[in-house]
CSV table of C-alpha atoms in Angstrom, one decimal:
chain,number,residue,atom,x,y,z
V,1,MET,CA,0.2,0.0,0.0
V,2,ARG,CA,1.5,3.2,-0.8
V,3,ASP,CA,1.7,6.2,1.4
V,4,VAL,CA,-0.3,8.8,-1.3
V,5,LEU,CA,-2.2,8.4,-4.4
V,6,TYR,CA,-2.3,11.5,-6.3
V,7,LEU,CA,-5.5,11.8,-8.5
V,8,GLU,CA,-5.4,13.7,-11.8
V,9,HIS,CA,-8.2,12.3,-13.5
V,10,ILE,CA,-11.9,13.5,-13.3
V,11,GLU,CA,-13.2,9.5,-13.4
V,12,GLN,CA,-11.1,9.2,-10.2
V,13,ALA,CA,-12.4,12.1,-8.1
V,14,GLU,CA,-15.6,11.1,-9.2
V,15,ALA,CA,-15.5,7.7,-8.3
V,16,LEU,CA,-14.1,8.3,-5.2
V,17,LEU,CA,-16.2,11.6,-4.1
V,18,LYS,CA,-18.9,9.6,-3.2
V,19,PRO,CA,-19.8,8.9,1.0
V,20,GLN,CA,-20.9,5.5,0.5
V,21,ARG,CA,-17.6,4.8,-1.4
V,22,VAL,CA,-15.5,6.6,0.9
V,23,GLU,CA,-16.7,4.3,3.9
V,24,VAL,CA,-16.1,1.4,1.7
V,25,LEU,CA,-12.7,2.6,1.1
V,26,ARG,CA,-12.4,2.9,4.5
V,27,GLN,CA,-12.9,-0.2,5.3
V,28,LEU,CA,-10.3,-1.7,2.8
V,29,ALA,CA,-7.3,-0.5,4.9
V,30,GLU,CA,-7.1,-4.0,5.6
V,31,PRO,CA,-7.4,-6.6,2.6
V,32,ARG,CA,-11.1,-7.3,2.9
V,33,SER,CA,-13.7,-9.5,0.7
V,34,CYS,CA,-17.2,-7.6,-0.2
V,35,THR,CA,-19.2,-9.9,1.9
V,36,GLU,CA,-17.0,-9.2,5.2
V,37,VAL,CA,-17.1,-4.9,4.4
V,38,ALA,CA,-21.0,-5.2,4.0
V,39,SER,CA,-21.2,-7.1,7.2
V,40,ARG,CA,-19.3,-4.0,8.9
V,41,LEU,CA,-21.2,-2.0,7.2
V,42,ASP,CA,-24.8,-3.5,7.2
V,43,GLN,CA,-25.1,-3.5,3.8
V,44,THR,CA,-25.6,-6.0,0.7
V,45,PRO,CA,-22.8,-7.7,-0.5
V,46,GLN,CA,-24.0,-6.8,-4.3
V,47,ARG,CA,-24.6,-3.5,-3.1
V,48,VAL,CA,-20.9,-3.3,-1.9
V,49,TYR,CA,-19.1,-5.0,-4.7
V,50,TYR,CA,-20.6,-2.5,-7.0
V,51,HIS,CA,-18.9,0.2,-5.5
V,52,VAL,CA,-15.6,-1.8,-4.8
V,53,LYS,CA,-15.4,-2.6,-8.9
V,54,LYS,CA,-15.9,1.4,-9.5
V,55,LEU,CA,-13.0,1.9,-7.5
V,56,VAL,CA,-10.8,-0.5,-8.9
V,57,GLU,CA,-11.9,0.9,-12.2
V,58,ALA,CA,-10.6,4.5,-10.8
V,59,GLY,CA,-7.4,2.8,-9.3
V,60,VAL,CA,-7.9,3.3,-5.8
V,61,VAL,CA,-8.6,-0.1,-4.4
V,62,THR,CA,-6.4,-3.3,-5.8
V,63,LEU,CA,-7.3,-6.9,-5.9
V,64,VAL,CA,-5.0,-8.8,-3.8
V,65,SER,CA,-6.2,-12.2,-3.6
V,66,GLU,CA,-9.0,-14.5,-4.4
V,67,ARG,CA,-10.5,-17.5,-2.4
V,68,LYS,CA,-12.9,-20.3,-2.7
V,69,VAL,CA,-16.1,-19.7,-0.5
V,70,ARG,CA,-18.7,-22.6,-0.8
V,71,GLY,CA,-17.4,-22.9,-4.5
V,72,ILE,CA,-17.6,-19.7,-5.3
V,73,ASN,CA,-14.0,-17.5,-6.1
V,74,GLU,CA,-14.6,-14.5,-3.8
V,75,GLY,CA,-11.9,-11.1,-4.1
V,76,VAL,CA,-10.3,-10.1,-1.6
V,77,TYR,CA,-9.9,-6.2,-1.8
V,78,GLN,CA,-7.4,-3.6,-0.5
V,79,ALA,CA,-7.2,0.3,-0.6
V,80,THR,CA,-4.6,1.1,-3.1
V,81,ALA,CA,-3.3,4.1,-0.5
V,82,ARG,CA,-3.6,5.5,2.7
V,83,SER,CA,-4.3,9.0,1.9
V,84,TYR,CA,-5.5,10.4,-1.5
V,85,TRP,CA,-4.5,13.8,-2.8
V,86,LEU,CA,-6.6,15.5,-5.7
V,87,SER,CA,-5.0,17.9,-8.3
V,88,PRO,CA,-6.0,21.2,-8.1
V,89,ARG,CA,-5.9,21.0,-11.8
V,90,LEU,CA,-8.9,18.7,-11.5
V,91,VAL,CA,-10.8,22.1,-11.8
V,92,GLY,CA,-8.0,23.8,-13.4
V,93,SER,CA,-7.3,27.6,-13.0
V,94,VAL,CA,-11.2,29.5,-13.2
V,95,GLY,CA,-10.7,33.0,-14.9
V,96,THR,CA,-7.1,34.5,-14.8
V,97,ARG,CA,-4.7,35.8,-11.6
V,98,LEU,CA,-5.6,39.8,-10.8
V,99,HIS,CA,-1.8,40.3,-9.9
V,100,ASP,CA,1.1,38.3,-11.2
V,101,ASP,CA,3.0,39.7,-7.9
V,102,LYS,CA,5.3,36.7,-6.3
V,103,ARG,CA,4.2,38.0,-2.7
V,104,GLY,CA,0.8,37.5,-3.8
V,105,LEU,CA,-2.1,34.8,-2.5
V,106,GLY,CA,-2.4,34.0,-6.0
V,107,TYR,CA,1.6,33.1,-6.6
V,108,LEU,CA,1.5,31.3,-3.5
V,109,LEU,CA,-1.4,28.9,-4.3
V,110,ASP,CA,0.3,28.4,-8.0
V,111,LEU,CA,3.6,27.4,-5.8
V,112,VAL,CA,1.7,25.3,-3.5
V,113,GLU,CA,0.3,23.0,-6.2
V,114,GLU,CA,3.7,22.4,-8.0
V,115,VAL,CA,5.1,21.1,-4.7
V,116,GLN,CA,2.0,19.0,-4.5
V,117,GLN,CA,2.4,17.7,-8.3
V,118,ASP,CA,6.4,17.0,-7.3
V,119,ILE,CA,5.6,15.4,-4.5
V,120,ALA,CA,3.2,13.4,-5.6
V,121,GLY,CA,5.3,12.3,-8.2
V,122,LEU,CA,8.3,11.4,-5.8
V,123,ASP,CA,9.1,7.2,-5.9
V,124,ARG,CA,8.2,6.8,-2.3
V,125,THR,CA,9.6,3.1,-2.4
V,126,ALA,CA,13.3,4.5,-2.4
V,127,PRO,CA,15.1,3.5,0.7
V,128,ASP,CA,16.8,6.9,1.5
V,129,LEU,CA,14.6,9.6,-0.4
V,130,PRO,CA,16.9,12.8,0.6
V,131,SER,CA,13.9,15.4,2.0
V,132,LEU,CA,13.4,17.7,4.8
V,133,GLY,CA,10.3,19.4,5.9
V,134,VAL,CA,10.5,22.1,8.3
V,135,SER,CA,7.4,24.3,9.7
V,136,GLY,CA,7.4,26.8,12.0
V,137,ALA,CA,5.6,30.2,13.3
V,138,ILE,CA,7.3,33.4,13.7
V,139,ARG,CA,5.9,36.5,15.1
V,140,VAL,CA,6.8,39.6,13.5
V,141,PRO,CA,5.9,43.0,14.9
V,142,PRO,CA,4.5,45.3,11.5
V,143,GLU,CA,7.3,47.5,11.7
V,144,ARG,CA,9.9,44.6,11.2
V,145,ARG,CA,8.5,43.0,8.7
V,146,PRO,CA,10.7,45.0,5.7
V,147,GLU,CA,13.6,43.9,8.1
V,148,PHE,CA,12.6,40.0,8.6
V,149,LEU,CA,11.5,39.6,4.5
V,150,GLU,CA,15.2,41.2,3.2
V,151,ASP,CA,16.8,39.0,6.2
V,152,LEU,CA,14.8,35.7,4.6
V,153,LYS,CA,15.6,36.9,1.6
V,154,SER,CA,19.7,37.4,2.1
V,155,THR,CA,19.7,34.1,3.5
V,156,LEU,CA,18.1,32.2,0.6
V,157,GLN,CA,20.6,34.1,-1.7
V,158,ASP,CA,23.4,33.4,0.5
V,159,LEU,CA,22.4,29.2,0.1
V,160,PHE,CA,21.8,29.8,-3.9
V,161,SER,CA,24.7,31.3,-4.1
V,162,ARG,CA,26.8,28.7,-2.4
V,163,TYR,CA,24.7,25.4,-3.2
V,164,GLY,CA,23.6,26.7,-7.2
V,165,GLY,CA,26.1,25.2,-9.4
V,166,ALA,CA,25.4,22.8,-12.4
V,167,GLU,CA,27.3,19.9,-10.3
V,168,GLY,CA,25.4,17.1,-8.0
V,169,ASP,CA,21.9,16.3,-7.1
V,170,ALA,CA,19.0,19.0,-8.0
V,171,PHE,CA,17.0,19.6,-5.1
V,172,ALA,CA,13.8,22.1,-5.2
V,173,LEU,CA,13.5,24.8,-2.4
V,174,VAL,CA,9.8,26.4,-1.4
V,175,VAL,CA,9.9,28.9,1.3
V,176,ALA,CA,6.0,30.0,2.4
V,177,CYS,CA,5.9,33.3,4.2
V,178,TYR,CA,1.6,33.4,4.8
V,179,PRO,CA,0.0,34.8,7.8
V,180,LYS,CA,-1.0,32.4,10.5
V,181,GLU,CA,-4.9,32.6,11.4
V,182,LYS,CA,-5.0,34.1,14.7
V,183,THR,CA,-6.2,31.8,17.8
V,184,ASP,CA,-6.8,32.5,21.6
V,185,GLU,CA,-3.3,31.7,22.7
């Protein structure tokens, strides 16, 4: 079972985004037959099989084995992944961005979509996938925002100049800076 399956086709999203199918999919976190899923969901095996068949066609569920039960072959199915990402490109852009500013929300959203697609394309079976994720919150008084942004820019430019040569493995580096929602801390 993969960690993430990136869904890029509208047919996959249509098959997955039905409440009954999501419940069936959740039951298939472990290998199970349609009969076993049906008893857990208090539904008929035929109804569950209908949904499983659609999920298999969409590539989000896999037939992992078959067994004989009272002379009939019964399939055992399992979810293809632990989680599913819907590509933002399923809908695509509607209209044009109002501003082509790299400090604007539209640019940040485009960047996040690009990162999501890049991560989904990584070989998650690789034994040593060199990656790093860092997240944190920084509190900056309004009057010090320009200073903070200049420090951030300078630090990144220093990294780019030290490691920006043509030799070695290529890495993508994305830094996003956006206001956090106010909380009652």
